[in-house]
Coordinates of C-alpha atoms (C1' of nucleotides) in Angstrom, one line a residue:
Chain A
M1 CA -42.6 9.1 -5.0
A2 CA -41.9 10.4 -1.3
V3 CA -44.7 7.9 -0.4
A4 CA -43.4 5.1 -1.8
N5 CA -39.6 5.9 -0.5
A6 CA -41.1 6.1 3.2
A7 CA -42.7 2.8 2.4
V8 CA -39.7 1.3 1.2
K9 CA -37.6 2.6 4.4
I10 CA -40.4 1.0 6.8
L11 CA -39.7 -2.4 5.0
M12 CA -36.0 -1.9 4.8
E13 CA -35.7 -0.9 8.7
A14 CA -38.4 -3.5 10.0
P15 CA -36.4 -6.4 10.3
V16 CA -33.5 -4.6 12.1
P17 CA -34.8 -3.9 15.6
E18 CA -31.2 -4.2 17.2
K19 CA -31.1 -0.3 16.4
R20 CA -27.8 1.2 17.6
M21 CA -28.9 3.6 20.6
R22 CA -27.8 7.1 21.1
N23 CA -24.7 6.2 23.1
R24 CA -21.6 8.1 22.4
A25 CA -19.1 5.7 24.3
A26 CA -21.0 2.9 22.3
T27 CA -20.3 4.4 19.1
E28 CA -16.8 5.2 19.8
Q29 CA -16.3 1.6 20.5
A30 CA -17.9 0.5 17.3
I31 CA -15.8 2.8 14.8
L32 CA -12.6 1.8 16.9
D33 CA -13.9 -1.9 16.3
A34 CA -14.6 -1.6 12.9
A35 CA -11.4 0.6 12.2
K36 CA -9.2 -2.5 13.4
R37 CA -11.3 -5.0 11.8
L38 CA -11.2 -3.1 8.2
L39 CA -7.5 -2.7 8.6
A40 CA -6.8 -6.4 9.6
E41 CA -9.2 -7.6 7.1
E42 CA -8.6 -5.5 4.1
G43 CA -5.2 -4.0 4.8
F44 CA -4.1 -0.1 4.7
Q45 CA -5.0 0.0 0.9
N46 CA -8.9 0.5 1.0
F47 CA -8.3 2.0 4.8
G48 CA -10.1 5.1 4.5
I49 CA -12.9 7.7 6.4
N50 CA -15.7 6.2 4.2
A51 CA -14.8 2.6 4.5
V52 CA -14.6 2.8 8.1
A53 CA -18.0 4.6 8.5
R54 CA -19.7 1.9 6.6
G55 CA -17.9 -0.5 8.6
A56 CA -19.0 0.8 12.0
G57 CA -22.9 1.5 10.6
C58 CA -22.5 5.1 11.0
D59 CA -22.1 8.5 9.4
K60 CA -18.3 9.8 9.0
Q61 CA -18.9 12.9 10.5
L62 CA -19.2 10.9 13.7
I63 CA -15.3 10.2 12.9
Y64 CA -14.5 13.6 12.6
R65 CA -16.2 14.7 15.6
Y66 CA -15.0 11.7 17.8
Y67 CA -11.6 11.4 16.4
G68 CA -10.7 14.4 15.0
G69 CA -10.5 12.5 11.5
L70 CA -8.6 9.3 10.3
D71 CA -5.4 10.3 12.2
G72 CA -7.0 10.2 15.5
L73 CA -8.4 7.2 14.6
V74 CA -5.4 5.6 13.9
E75 CA -3.6 6.8 16.9
A76 CA -6.3 5.4 18.8
I77 CA -5.5 1.9 17.2
G78 CA -1.9 2.7 18.0
A79 CA -2.9 3.3 21.9
D80 CA -4.8 -0.1 21.7
L81 CA -1.5 -1.7 20.6
G82 CA -0.2 -1.5 24.2
S83 CA -2.7 -4.3 25.3
W84 CA -0.8 -6.6 22.9
V85 CA 2.0 -7.0 25.4
K86 CA 0.0 -8.2 28.0
D87 CA -2.0 -10.7 25.7
R88 CA 1.1 -11.9 24.5
I89 CA 3.3 -12.7 28.0
P90 CA 2.8 -16.1 28.8
D91 CA 2.6 -16.7 32.5
D92 CA 5.5 -19.1 32.7
T93 CA 8.4 -19.9 30.4
G94 CA 6.9 -22.9 28.9
G95 CA 8.0 -25.4 31.3
M96 CA 11.7 -24.6 30.5
F97 CA 14.1 -22.5 32.6
L98 CA 15.7 -20.0 30.8
L99 CA 19.4 -20.4 31.7
T100 CA 21.4 -18.7 29.2
Y101 CA 20.7 -15.9 26.6
G102 CA 20.7 -18.3 23.5
D103 CA 17.6 -19.9 25.5
L104 CA 15.7 -16.9 25.8
M105 CA 16.2 -15.4 22.2
E106 CA 15.3 -18.9 20.8
R107 CA 12.2 -18.6 23.2
L108 CA 11.4 -14.8 21.9
A109 CA 11.6 -15.6 18.3
L110 CA 9.8 -18.6 18.2
L111 CA 6.8 -16.8 20.4
F112 CA 7.1 -13.6 18.2
L113 CA 6.7 -15.8 15.0
D114 CA 3.7 -17.6 16.4
A115 CA 2.4 -14.3 17.5
L116 CA 2.4 -12.5 14.7
R117 CA 1.1 -15.5 12.1
A118 CA -1.8 -15.3 14.8
D119 CA -2.5 -11.5 14.3
P120 CA -3.6 -10.0 11.1
L121 CA -4.1 -6.7 12.3
M122 CA -0.1 -6.6 13.3
R123 CA 0.9 -8.2 10.2
R124 CA -0.8 -5.4 8.2
I125 CA 0.4 -2.6 10.3
V126 CA 4.0 -4.1 9.8
A127 CA 3.5 -4.1 6.1
W128 CA 2.2 -0.6 6.4
E129 CA 5.4 0.6 8.0
V130 CA 7.3 -0.6 5.1
S131 CA 5.3 0.7 2.4
E132 CA 4.8 4.1 3.5
N133 CA 6.2 7.1 5.6
S134 CA 3.1 8.9 6.3
E135 CA 2.6 10.8 9.9
Q136 CA -0.3 8.2 10.4
V137 CA 1.9 5.2 9.9
R138 CA 4.9 6.8 11.7
R139 CA 2.8 6.9 15.0
L140 CA 1.2 3.8 14.7
S141 CA 4.9 2.0 14.0
E142 CA 6.2 3.5 17.0
A143 CA 3.3 2.5 19.3
R144 CA 4.2 -0.9 17.8
S145 CA 7.8 -0.6 18.2
K146 CA 7.0 0.4 22.0
A147 CA 4.9 -2.4 22.7
L148 CA 7.4 -4.8 21.2
A149 CA 10.4 -3.4 23.2
G150 CA 8.1 -3.6 26.1
W151 CA 7.5 -7.1 25.8
I152 CA 10.8 -8.3 25.0
E153 CA 11.9 -6.2 28.3
R154 CA 9.5 -8.0 30.5
M155 CA 10.4 -11.3 29.1
R156 CA 14.2 -10.6 29.2
G157 CA 14.4 -10.9 33.1
S158 CA 18.0 -10.2 34.2
L159 CA 19.8 -12.3 31.1
T160 CA 22.4 -10.4 29.5
P161 CA 23.8 -11.0 26.2
P162 CA 27.2 -12.4 25.6
K163 CA 30.2 -10.1 25.5
G164 CA 31.5 -9.5 22.2
I165 CA 28.4 -9.7 20.2
D166 CA 26.0 -6.8 19.0
A167 CA 23.0 -8.3 20.3
Q168 CA 21.0 -5.2 19.3
A169 CA 22.0 -5.7 15.7
V170 CA 21.8 -9.4 15.9
N171 CA 18.1 -9.4 17.6
A172 CA 17.0 -6.7 14.4
M173 CA 18.1 -9.0 12.0
I174 CA 16.4 -11.8 13.5
F175 CA 13.2 -10.1 14.2
A176 CA 13.2 -8.9 10.8
A177 CA 13.3 -12.0 9.5
I178 CA 10.7 -13.2 11.3
Q179 CA 8.3 -10.6 10.2
H180 CA 9.3 -10.8 6.7
V181 CA 8.8 -14.5 6.3
V182 CA 5.4 -14.1 8.0
L183 CA 4.5 -11.2 6.1
S184 CA 5.6 -13.0 2.6
A185 CA 4.1 -16.4 3.6
T186 CA 1.0 -15.0 4.5
L187 CA 0.2 -13.5 1.3
S188 CA 1.9 -16.0 -1.4
N189 CA 2.4 -19.0 1.1
Q190 CA 6.1 -18.9 0.5
C191 CA 9.3 -16.6 0.9
A192 CA 12.3 -16.7 -1.1
G193 CA 11.7 -20.3 -2.7
L194 CA 10.6 -21.6 0.3
V195 CA 7.1 -23.0 0.4
L196 CA 5.3 -21.9 3.8
K197 CA 1.9 -23.5 3.6
T198 CA 1.5 -26.6 6.0
A199 CA 2.2 -27.1 9.6
R200 CA 5.2 -29.0 8.4
D201 CA 6.8 -26.3 6.4
W202 CA 6.3 -23.9 9.5
E203 CA 8.4 -26.3 11.4
K204 CA 11.2 -26.1 9.0
A205 CA 11.3 -22.3 9.3
S206 CA 11.2 -22.6 13.1
T207 CA 14.3 -25.1 13.1
A208 CA 15.8 -22.8 10.6
L209 CA 15.2 -19.8 13.2
K210 CA 16.6 -22.0 16.0
R211 CA 19.6 -22.8 14.2
I212 CA 20.3 -19.1 13.7
V213 CA 19.8 -18.0 17.0
R214 CA 22.1 -20.8 18.2
G215 CA 24.6 -20.2 15.7
V216 CA 25.0 -17.0 17.1
Y217 CA 24.2 -17.2 20.8
G218 CA 25.5 -20.8 21.3
Chain B
M1 CA -13.4 32.8 -24.3
A2 CA -12.3 30.5 -27.1
V3 CA -10.0 32.8 -28.6
A4 CA -8.5 33.7 -25.3
N5 CA -7.7 30.1 -24.4
A6 CA -6.3 29.4 -28.2
A7 CA -4.0 32.4 -27.5
V8 CA -2.9 30.8 -24.0
K9 CA -2.1 27.6 -25.7
I10 CA -0.1 29.1 -28.2
L11 CA 1.6 31.2 -25.9
M12 CA 2.1 28.0 -23.5
E13 CA 3.5 25.7 -26.3
A14 CA 5.9 28.4 -27.9
P15 CA 8.5 27.7 -25.4
V16 CA 8.4 24.0 -26.0
P17 CA 10.1 23.2 -29.4
E18 CA 11.3 19.6 -28.1
K19 CA 7.9 18.0 -29.3
R20 CA 7.8 14.3 -29.2
M21 CA 8.0 12.8 -32.6
R22 CA 5.2 10.5 -33.8
N23 CA 7.2 7.4 -32.8
R24 CA 5.5 4.2 -31.5
A25 CA 8.7 2.6 -30.1
A26 CA 10.0 5.9 -28.5
T27 CA 6.7 6.5 -26.8
E28 CA 6.5 3.0 -25.3
Q29 CA 9.8 3.4 -24.1
A30 CA 9.0 6.6 -22.2
I31 CA 6.0 4.9 -20.9
L32 CA 7.8 2.1 -19.4
D33 CA 10.3 4.5 -18.2
A34 CA 8.1 6.5 -16.4
A35 CA 6.3 3.8 -15.0
K36 CA 9.6 2.2 -13.5
R37 CA 10.3 5.6 -12.2
L38 CA 7.1 6.5 -10.6
L39 CA 7.3 3.1 -9.0
A40 CA 10.6 3.5 -7.7
E41 CA 10.1 7.1 -6.5
E42 CA 6.3 7.3 -5.4
G43 CA 5.8 3.7 -4.7
F44 CA 2.8 1.4 -5.7
Q45 CA 0.2 3.5 -3.6
N46 CA -0.2 6.5 -6.1
F47 CA 0.8 4.0 -8.9
G48 CA -2.1 4.3 -11.6
I49 CA -2.9 4.7 -15.2
N50 CA -3.2 8.4 -14.9
A51 CA 0.1 8.9 -12.8
V52 CA 2.2 6.8 -15.4
A53 CA 0.5 8.9 -18.3
R54 CA 1.2 12.2 -16.6
G55 CA 5.0 11.0 -16.1
A56 CA 5.3 10.2 -19.4
G57 CA 3.9 13.1 -21.1
C58 CA 1.3 11.7 -23.3
D59 CA -2.3 10.5 -23.4
K60 CA -3.3 7.2 -21.0
Q61 CA -5.0 5.9 -24.1
L62 CA -1.8 5.0 -25.3
I63 CA -1.0 3.0 -22.3
Y64 CA -4.0 0.8 -23.2
R65 CA -3.2 1.2 -26.7
Y66 CA 0.4 -0.2 -26.1
Y67 CA 0.3 -2.2 -23.3
G68 CA -3.2 -3.2 -22.7
G69 CA -3.5 -1.4 -19.8
L70 CA -1.6 -1.2 -16.0
D71 CA -1.5 -5.0 -15.9
G72 CA 0.3 -5.2 -19.3
L73 CA 2.5 -2.6 -18.1
V74 CA 3.6 -4.1 -14.9
E75 CA 4.0 -7.3 -16.8
A76 CA 6.4 -5.4 -18.8
I77 CA 8.1 -3.9 -15.6
G78 CA 9.0 -7.5 -14.6
A79 CA 10.5 -8.7 -18.0
D80 CA 12.4 -5.9 -17.4
L81 CA 13.7 -7.2 -14.1
G82 CA 15.6 -10.1 -15.9
S83 CA 18.3 -7.4 -16.6
W84 CA 18.6 -7.1 -13.1
V85 CA 20.7 -10.4 -12.5
K86 CA 23.2 -9.1 -15.2
D87 CA 23.8 -5.8 -13.7
R88 CA 24.2 -7.5 -10.1
I89 CA 26.7 -10.0 -11.0
P90 CA 30.5 -8.9 -10.3
D91 CA 33.0 -10.2 -12.6
D92 CA 35.0 -11.7 -10.0
T93 CA 34.7 -13.2 -6.5
G94 CA 35.7 -9.6 -5.0
G95 CA 39.3 -10.9 -4.8
M96 CA 38.6 -13.9 -2.7
F97 CA 38.1 -17.2 -3.4
L98 CA 35.2 -19.0 -2.0
L99 CA 36.3 -22.2 -0.7
T100 CA 33.4 -23.1 1.6
Y101 CA 29.6 -22.5 1.6
G102 CA 29.7 -20.1 4.5
D103 CA 32.1 -18.0 2.4
L104 CA 29.5 -18.1 -0.2
M105 CA 26.7 -17.0 1.4
E106 CA 28.5 -14.4 3.3
R107 CA 29.1 -12.6 0.0
L108 CA 26.1 -13.2 -1.2
A109 CA 24.2 -11.8 1.9
L110 CA 26.5 -8.6 1.9
L111 CA 26.0 -8.4 -2.0
F112 CA 22.2 -8.5 -1.9
L113 CA 22.3 -6.3 1.3
D114 CA 23.9 -3.7 -0.7
A115 CA 22.1 -4.4 -4.2
L116 CA 19.0 -3.8 -2.5
R117 CA 19.8 -0.6 -0.7
A118 CA 20.9 1.0 -3.9
D119 CA 17.9 -0.2 -6.0
P120 CA 14.7 2.2 -5.5
L121 CA 12.5 0.0 -7.8
M122 CA 13.3 -3.3 -6.3
R123 CA 12.7 -1.9 -2.9
R124 CA 9.4 -0.9 -3.8
I125 CA 8.3 -4.4 -5.3
V126 CA 9.3 -5.9 -2.3
A127 CA 7.4 -3.8 -0.3
W128 CA 4.3 -4.0 -2.9
E129 CA 4.7 -8.0 -2.6
V130 CA 4.2 -8.0 1.2
S131 CA 1.3 -5.6 1.0
E132 CA -1.3 -6.9 -1.5
N133 CA -1.9 -9.8 -3.5
S134 CA -3.2 -9.0 -6.9
E135 CA -2.8 -10.5 -9.9
Q136 CA -0.4 -7.8 -11.0
V137 CA 2.2 -8.2 -7.8
R138 CA 1.9 -12.0 -8.2
R139 CA 3.5 -11.6 -11.7
L140 CA 5.8 -9.0 -10.8
S141 CA 6.9 -11.1 -7.6
E142 CA 7.3 -14.2 -9.8
A143 CA 9.6 -12.1 -12.1
R144 CA 11.6 -11.0 -9.2
S145 CA 11.8 -14.3 -7.5
K146 CA 13.0 -15.9 -10.8
A147 CA 15.8 -13.1 -11.4
L148 CA 16.9 -13.6 -7.7
A149 CA 16.9 -17.4 -8.0
G150 CA 19.3 -17.0 -11.4
W151 CA 21.4 -14.6 -9.5
I152 CA 22.1 -16.9 -6.7
E153 CA 22.6 -19.9 -9.1
R154 CA 25.0 -18.0 -11.2
M155 CA 26.8 -17.1 -8.1
R156 CA 26.6 -20.6 -6.4
G157 CA 29.0 -22.3 -8.8
S158 CA 29.4 -25.6 -7.5
L159 CA 29.4 -25.3 -3.9
T160 CA 26.9 -27.2 -1.9
P161 CA 25.5 -26.6 1.7
P162 CA 26.9 -28.8 4.7
K163 CA 24.8 -32.0 5.2
G164 CA 22.6 -31.8 8.1
I165 CA 21.1 -28.4 7.6
D166 CA 18.2 -27.1 5.6
A167 CA 19.9 -24.4 4.0
Q168 CA 17.0 -23.5 1.6
A169 CA 14.7 -22.6 5.0
V170 CA 17.9 -20.9 6.5
N171 CA 18.6 -18.9 3.6
A172 CA 15.1 -18.0 3.2
M173 CA 15.3 -16.2 6.8
I174 CA 18.7 -14.6 5.9
F175 CA 17.1 -13.3 2.8
A176 CA 13.9 -12.3 4.6
A177 CA 16.0 -10.5 7.2
I178 CA 17.9 -8.8 4.5
Q179 CA 15.0 -7.6 2.6
H180 CA 13.0 -6.2 6.0
V181 CA 15.8 -4.4 7.2
V182 CA 16.3 -2.5 4.2
L183 CA 13.0 -1.6 3.6
S184 CA 12.6 -0.6 7.1
A185 CA 15.3 1.5 7.2
T186 CA 14.6 3.1 4.2
L187 CA 11.3 4.5 5.2
S188 CA 12.3 5.0 9.0
N189 CA 15.9 5.1 9.3
Q190 CA 15.7 2.0 11.8
C191 CA 14.8 -1.2 12.4
A192 CA 13.5 -3.0 15.5
G193 CA 15.1 -0.5 17.6
L194 CA 18.4 -0.6 15.6
V195 CA 19.0 2.8 14.3
L196 CA 20.2 2.4 10.6
K197 CA 21.3 5.9 9.3
T198 CA 25.1 6.2 8.7
A199 CA 27.8 4.3 7.0
R200 CA 28.7 3.1 10.7
D201 CA 25.2 2.2 11.3
W202 CA 25.3 -0.2 8.5
E203 CA 28.6 -1.5 9.4
K204 CA 27.1 -3.1 12.4
A205 CA 24.3 -4.5 10.4
S206 CA 26.8 -6.2 8.0
T207 CA 28.6 -7.5 10.9
A208 CA 25.4 -9.0 12.6
L209 CA 24.6 -10.5 9.1
K210 CA 28.1 -12.0 8.7
R211 CA 27.8 -13.4 12.5
I212 CA 24.7 -15.1 11.8
V213 CA 25.6 -16.6 8.2
R214 CA 29.1 -17.7 10.1
G215 CA 27.1 -19.3 13.1
V216 CA 25.2 -21.4 10.9
Y217 CA 27.6 -22.2 8.0
G218 CA 30.7 -22.0 10.0
Chain C
dC1 C1' -44.4 22.3 27.6
dT2 C1' -40.3 24.9 26.4
dT3 C1' -35.3 25.3 25.5
dG4 C1' -31.1 23.8 24.9
dT5 C1' -27.5 20.4 24.4
dT6 C1' -26.0 16.0 22.7
dA7 C1' -25.8 12.2 18.9
dC8 C1' -26.6 11.4 14.6
dT9 C1' -28.0 11.6 9.8
dC10 C1' -28.0 13.8 5.1
dA11 C1' -27.1 16.2 1.0
dC12 C1' -23.8 18.1 -1.2
dC13 C1' -19.0 19.9 -2.8
dG14 C1' -14.5 19.5 -5.8
dC15 C1' -11.5 16.5 -7.2
dT16 C1' -9.3 12.1 -8.8
dC17 C1' -9.6 7.8 -10.5
dG18 C1' -10.0 4.0 -14.4
dG19 C1' -12.0 3.3 -18.5
dT20 C1' -14.0 4.8 -23.4
dG21 C1' -15.6 6.7 -28.0
dA22 C1' -14.8 10.2 -31.2
dC23 C1' -11.7 13.0 -33.5
dA24 C1' -7.3 15.4 -35.6
dG25 C1' -2.8 15.3 -38.1
dA26 C1' 0.9 12.5 -40.0
dT27 C1' 2.4 8.6 -42.9
dT28 C1' 2.1 5.4 -46.2
dG29 C1' 0.2 2.7 -50.2
dG30 C1' -2.3 2.2 -54.3
Chain D
dC1 C1' -4.7 12.1 -56.2
dC2 C1' -7.4 9.6 -52.4
dA3 C1' -7.9 6.2 -49.0
dA4 C1' -6.4 3.4 -45.5
dT5 C1' -3.7 3.2 -41.4
dC6 C1' -1.1 4.7 -37.7
dT7 C1' 0.1 7.8 -33.4
dG8 C1' -1.6 10.8 -30.9
dT9 C1' -5.3 13.9 -28.2
dC10 C1' -9.4 15.3 -26.1
dA11 C1' -13.6 15.6 -24.1
dC12 C1' -16.5 12.8 -21.3
dC13 C1' -18.4 9.1 -18.4
dG14 C1' -19.8 6.7 -13.6
dA15 C1' -17.8 5.9 -9.2
dG16 C1' -15.6 6.6 -5.5
dC17 C1' -12.7 9.6 -2.4
dG18 C1' -12.1 13.2 1.6
dG19 C1' -14.2 16.8 3.7
dT20 C1' -18.4 20.0 5.2
dG21 C1' -22.5 22.5 6.9
dA22 C1' -27.0 22.3 7.6
dG23 C1' -30.6 19.7 9.3
dT24 C1' -33.1 16.4 12.6
dA25 C1' -34.3 13.3 16.5
dA26 C1' -33.3 11.8 21.1
dC27 C1' -32.8 13.3 25.7
dA28 C1' -32.3 16.6 30.3
dA29 C1' -32.9 20.8 32.7
dG30 C1' -35.9 24.3 33.9

DNA sequence: CTTGTTACTCACCGCTCGGTGACAGATTGG
DNA sequence: CCAATCTGTCACCGAGCGGTGAGTAACAAG
């Protein structure tokens, strides 16, 4: 029995020569990558110690040792979110000069829409934020909020909103709309009766978004 | 040991004379109520057969028998959602005549905002919709969508949107904004940097919403 | 080679989950 | 009266979860 098991073990491990080395840094990275991949692909529902360890191909004990458990790992994901800003800032303003606050917000809204559509991890985090209120998700939420605020700040330049308009409240509504539309469409290809499947459908959404922004800021 | 257990059992059951009767209809209702309560209060995360049975004070076997499992129970909740429409339709138009499509949409938006804020079950369902794509939530989502569409239809009357505007897309954005703002605020008292705690804060949100609607529809 | 330290694995714990089969007591029909 | 049916309870299954303590293999220093 023991002999047979040993034989099986050898046979199983033979075609896997690329065995991970004894390398703490690499293992930590593998764990973090697995966590992000798992969260992005499977969502927060089945996100747990066992699943991450399985995904990283190591023992869960290492997650406790290197990250202090799931909480610490989630925090590490949050820290990684800071890089989101850098990746999403285009070098130029898309060939147009942002003369007015309306120009800026229209561009920000469309950029954010596309960025969120293209980023499954960020989408899962947003969904998590509106579904749970644990300490974990609160820190993650804070990191995302900071990253987003920083992104907007860097894009804003010196433009200021028109007087007489509560831009913070209006912008919150606009960004809320984008987030919910993208989340809803990702899972069900529609939002509030509006089908969002083809590029043509999304054009409609963009147009509506522009119209809303322009309606408020001119 | 067995004798001691029996004694304990008698002692524990003694002060509970209000034993539920043998009454299938009442038990079914108790299960459904418990399910709705649980979903509304705890969210979909810990929503399961065991939890519902515990909440209803009966054995989970009865849920399988009477509803055919969790799926059937969720479907029953969805069927119940139809009553949402009736509860949320005010008899009058709030003392104002809805002369324009803008009037209508402003009123609908504000009504929907308040209704969602006041309805924890509906909020949990919306959060569920953007977090999971199981068959369960898809049916629930469909029921909610139908209820909402019917509600809007009955409020709309004979008003039609202005030409040249993709009202369906714009309205989807507006309703998406409301849903996300309410969800986010419920769990974290803020949305996209906008604090939403006091009635004063919510006034700001309402004002912004009105401004957006009026900006589009005049 | 010996001795520690570091990186990593394994076996096991208690618990809850969804799901099922067997059974007990009340009710009803003949 | 017995028998069937309905309502409800209970014990149990395998599986997966988060978490932990003990052990093992690689490496560096002496």
